[in-house]
Coordinates of C-alpha atoms in Angstrom, one line a residue:
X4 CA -38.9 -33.2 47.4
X5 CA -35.8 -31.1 46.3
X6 CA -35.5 -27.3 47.2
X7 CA -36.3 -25.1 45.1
X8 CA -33.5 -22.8 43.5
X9 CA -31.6 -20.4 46.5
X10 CA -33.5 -22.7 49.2
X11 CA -31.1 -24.1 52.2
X12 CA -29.3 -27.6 51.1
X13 CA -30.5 -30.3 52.1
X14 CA -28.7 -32.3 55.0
X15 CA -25.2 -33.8 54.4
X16 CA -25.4 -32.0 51.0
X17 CA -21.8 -30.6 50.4
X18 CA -21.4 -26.9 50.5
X19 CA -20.9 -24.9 47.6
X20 CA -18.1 -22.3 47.4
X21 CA -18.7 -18.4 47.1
X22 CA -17.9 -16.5 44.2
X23 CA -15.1 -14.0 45.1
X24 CA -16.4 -10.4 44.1
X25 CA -15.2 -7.0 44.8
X26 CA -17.3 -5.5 47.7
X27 CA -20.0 -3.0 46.0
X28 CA -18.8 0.6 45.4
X29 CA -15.5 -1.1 44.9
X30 CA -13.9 -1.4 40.7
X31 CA -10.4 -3.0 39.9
X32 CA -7.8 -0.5 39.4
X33 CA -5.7 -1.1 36.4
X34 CA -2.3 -0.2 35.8
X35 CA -1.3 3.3 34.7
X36 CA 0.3 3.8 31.6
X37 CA 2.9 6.5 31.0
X38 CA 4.6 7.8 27.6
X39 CA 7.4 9.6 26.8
X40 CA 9.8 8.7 23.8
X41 CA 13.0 7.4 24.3
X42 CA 15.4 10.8 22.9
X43 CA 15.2 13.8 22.4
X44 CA 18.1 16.0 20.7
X45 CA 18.4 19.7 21.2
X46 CA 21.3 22.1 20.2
X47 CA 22.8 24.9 22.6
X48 CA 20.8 27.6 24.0
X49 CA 17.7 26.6 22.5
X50 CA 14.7 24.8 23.9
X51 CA 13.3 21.0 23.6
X52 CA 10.0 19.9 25.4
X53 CA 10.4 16.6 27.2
X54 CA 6.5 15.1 26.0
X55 CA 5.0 13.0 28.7
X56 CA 1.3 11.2 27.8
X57 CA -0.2 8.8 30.0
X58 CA -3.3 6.0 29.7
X59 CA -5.6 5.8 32.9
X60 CA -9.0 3.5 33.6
X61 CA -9.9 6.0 36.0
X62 CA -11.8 9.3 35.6
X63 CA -9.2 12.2 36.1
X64 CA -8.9 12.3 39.5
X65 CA -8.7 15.9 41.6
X66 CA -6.0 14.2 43.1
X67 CA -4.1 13.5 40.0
X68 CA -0.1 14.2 40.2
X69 CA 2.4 14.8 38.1
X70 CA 6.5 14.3 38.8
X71 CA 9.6 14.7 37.1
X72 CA 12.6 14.0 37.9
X73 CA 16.5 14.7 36.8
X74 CA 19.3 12.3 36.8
X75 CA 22.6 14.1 35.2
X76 CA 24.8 11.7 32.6
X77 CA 27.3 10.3 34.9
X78 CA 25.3 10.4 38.2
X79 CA 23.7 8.1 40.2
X80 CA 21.8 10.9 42.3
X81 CA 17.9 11.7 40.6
X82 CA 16.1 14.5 41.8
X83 CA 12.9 16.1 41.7
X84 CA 12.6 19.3 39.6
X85 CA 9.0 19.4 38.6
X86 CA 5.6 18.7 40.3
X87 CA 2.2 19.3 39.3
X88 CA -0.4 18.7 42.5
X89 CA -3.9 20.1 42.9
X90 CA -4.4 21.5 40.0
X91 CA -0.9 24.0 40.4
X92 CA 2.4 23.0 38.6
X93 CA 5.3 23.5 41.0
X94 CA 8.9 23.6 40.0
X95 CA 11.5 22.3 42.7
X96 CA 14.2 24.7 43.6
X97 CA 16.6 22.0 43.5
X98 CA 19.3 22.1 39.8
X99 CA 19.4 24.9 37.2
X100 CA 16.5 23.7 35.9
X101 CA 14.0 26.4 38.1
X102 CA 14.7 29.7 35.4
X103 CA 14.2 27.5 32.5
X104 CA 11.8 25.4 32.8
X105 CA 7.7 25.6 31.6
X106 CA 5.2 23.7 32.2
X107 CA 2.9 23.0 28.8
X108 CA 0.8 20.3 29.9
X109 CA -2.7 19.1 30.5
X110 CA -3.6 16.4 32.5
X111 CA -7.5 16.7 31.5
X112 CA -6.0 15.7 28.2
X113 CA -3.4 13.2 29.8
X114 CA -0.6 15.4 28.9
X115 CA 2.2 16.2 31.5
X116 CA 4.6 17.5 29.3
X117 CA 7.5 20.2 30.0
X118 CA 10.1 22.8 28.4
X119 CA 13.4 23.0 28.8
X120 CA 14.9 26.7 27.8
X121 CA 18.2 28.0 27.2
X122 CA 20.3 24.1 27.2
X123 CA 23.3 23.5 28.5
X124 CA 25.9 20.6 28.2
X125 CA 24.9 19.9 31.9
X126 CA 21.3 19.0 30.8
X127 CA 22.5 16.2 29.2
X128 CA 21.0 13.0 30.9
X129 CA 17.6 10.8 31.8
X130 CA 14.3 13.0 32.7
X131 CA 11.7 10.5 34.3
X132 CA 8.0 11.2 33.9
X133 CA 5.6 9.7 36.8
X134 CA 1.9 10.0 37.0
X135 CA -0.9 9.2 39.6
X136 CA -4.4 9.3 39.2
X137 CA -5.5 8.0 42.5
X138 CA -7.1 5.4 42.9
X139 CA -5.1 4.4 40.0
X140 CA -1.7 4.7 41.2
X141 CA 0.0 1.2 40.1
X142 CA 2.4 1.5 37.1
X143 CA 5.7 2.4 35.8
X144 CA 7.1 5.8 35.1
X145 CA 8.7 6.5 31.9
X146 CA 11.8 8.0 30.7
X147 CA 13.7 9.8 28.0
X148 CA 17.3 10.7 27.4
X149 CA 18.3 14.1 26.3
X150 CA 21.4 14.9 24.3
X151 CA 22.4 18.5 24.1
X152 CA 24.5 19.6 20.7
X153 CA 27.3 21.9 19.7
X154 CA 25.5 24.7 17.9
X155 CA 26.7 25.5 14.9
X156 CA 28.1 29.2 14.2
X157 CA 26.2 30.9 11.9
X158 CA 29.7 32.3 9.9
X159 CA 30.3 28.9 9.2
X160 CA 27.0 27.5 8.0
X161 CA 27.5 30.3 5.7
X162 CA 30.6 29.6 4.5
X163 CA 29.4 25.9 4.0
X164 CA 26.4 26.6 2.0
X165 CA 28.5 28.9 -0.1
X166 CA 30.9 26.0 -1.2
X167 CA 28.0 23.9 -1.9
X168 CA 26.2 26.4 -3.8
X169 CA 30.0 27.7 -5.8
X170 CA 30.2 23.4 -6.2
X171 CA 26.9 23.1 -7.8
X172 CA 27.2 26.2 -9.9
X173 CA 30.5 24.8 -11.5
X174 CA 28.8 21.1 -12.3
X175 CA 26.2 22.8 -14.3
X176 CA 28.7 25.2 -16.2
X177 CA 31.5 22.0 -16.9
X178 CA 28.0 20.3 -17.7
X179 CA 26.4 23.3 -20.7
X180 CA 29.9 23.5 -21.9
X181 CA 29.9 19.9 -22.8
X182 CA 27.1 20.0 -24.5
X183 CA 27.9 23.8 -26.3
X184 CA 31.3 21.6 -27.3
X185 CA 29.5 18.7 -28.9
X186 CA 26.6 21.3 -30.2
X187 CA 29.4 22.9 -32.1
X188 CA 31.0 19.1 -33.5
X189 CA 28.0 18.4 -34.9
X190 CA 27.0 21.3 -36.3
X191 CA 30.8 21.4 -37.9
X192 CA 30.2 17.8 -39.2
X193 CA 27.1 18.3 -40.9
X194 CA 28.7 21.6 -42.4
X195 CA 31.8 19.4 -43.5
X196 CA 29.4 16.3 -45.3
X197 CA 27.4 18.9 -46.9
X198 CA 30.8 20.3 -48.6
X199 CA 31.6 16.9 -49.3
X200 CA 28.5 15.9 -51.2
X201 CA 28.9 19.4 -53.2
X202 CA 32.4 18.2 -54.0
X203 CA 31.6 14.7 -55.1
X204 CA 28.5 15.9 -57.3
X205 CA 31.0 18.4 -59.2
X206 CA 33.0 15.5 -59.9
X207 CA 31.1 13.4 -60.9
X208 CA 29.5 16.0 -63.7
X209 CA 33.4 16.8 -64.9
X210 CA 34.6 13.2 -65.5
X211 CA 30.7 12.2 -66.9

């Protein structure tokens, strides 16, 4: 008689092959997922945030960690200027960046996003965003470029708008005196056909 289903093979039977499972207590981790976009543009002495999201299987962890890092245009060197750990942001000593910099994030909403205040020229370059919610710790961090702009004078956004505005203002007057100057041409013909049709009607009652 055969075994029943579980029972022991019988002899000389060939033996099947386990099924490869995770131990119990144990999930697959999947890859975290970070976000930033790819440039930003910010002007002189004002202030950009550098947005950072990121995608995790995992529950957020206690543990979770948040790093960003620096890498001037030009340089090969990247350093660390912000890092968020145990709940408290910290920002690294290291670069101008320590006066100026704000932390706006929220990692219970998958946010690690920063400020940057007062730019320079010299905050031109790549800012890296890297996130760890252990056990979920395998993925790529992200980056974005910044480009810091001339800011434009104030006297001379004035002057600008002014020649726009004195440019627009003569269009419309070349435009109304156009139309005043063919207004006053028809308004000259009619006057001019209506003397005509007086003149031919006397005529033609003298020489009828």
């Amino acid at each position: 008689m055969g075994t029943g289903r579980g029972g022991p093979a019988p002899p000389g039977a060939p033996h099947q092959p386990l099924a490869l499972c995770p131990p119990p207590g144990l999930s697959p981790t999947w890859a975290i997922h970070v976000y930033t976009p790819r440039e930003v543009y910010g002007t002189v002495g004002s202030h950009v945030t550098l947005s950072c999201s990121f995608w995790s299987s995992e529950w957020i962890s206690e543990d979770i960690s948040i790093t960003w890092h620096f890498q001037a245009e030009g340089s090969r060197d990247s350093i660390s200027i912000f890092h968020f750990a145990k709940g408290q942001p910290y920002i690294d000593d290291v670069g101008t960046f320590k006066e100026r910099m704000e932390w706006v994030g929220n990692p219970r909403r998958k946010d690690g996003s920063i400020v940057i205040h007062n730019l320079d020229y010299t905050d031109n370059g790549t800012f890296t965003c890297d996130v760890k919610n252990p056990p979920d710790i395998v993925g790529k961090s992200s980056q974005v470029t910044l480009y810091v702009l001339e800011k434009v004078p104030t006297r001379y956004g004035v002057v600008l708008g002014s020649i726009i505005g004195g440019a627009l203002l003569l269009v419309l007057l070349v435009v109304a005196l156009v139309y005043l100057v063919r207004y006053c041409w028809l308004r000259r013909q009619a006057v001019l056909q209506r003397r005509l049709s007086c003149l031919f009607l006397i005529l033609f009652y003298l020489f009828n």
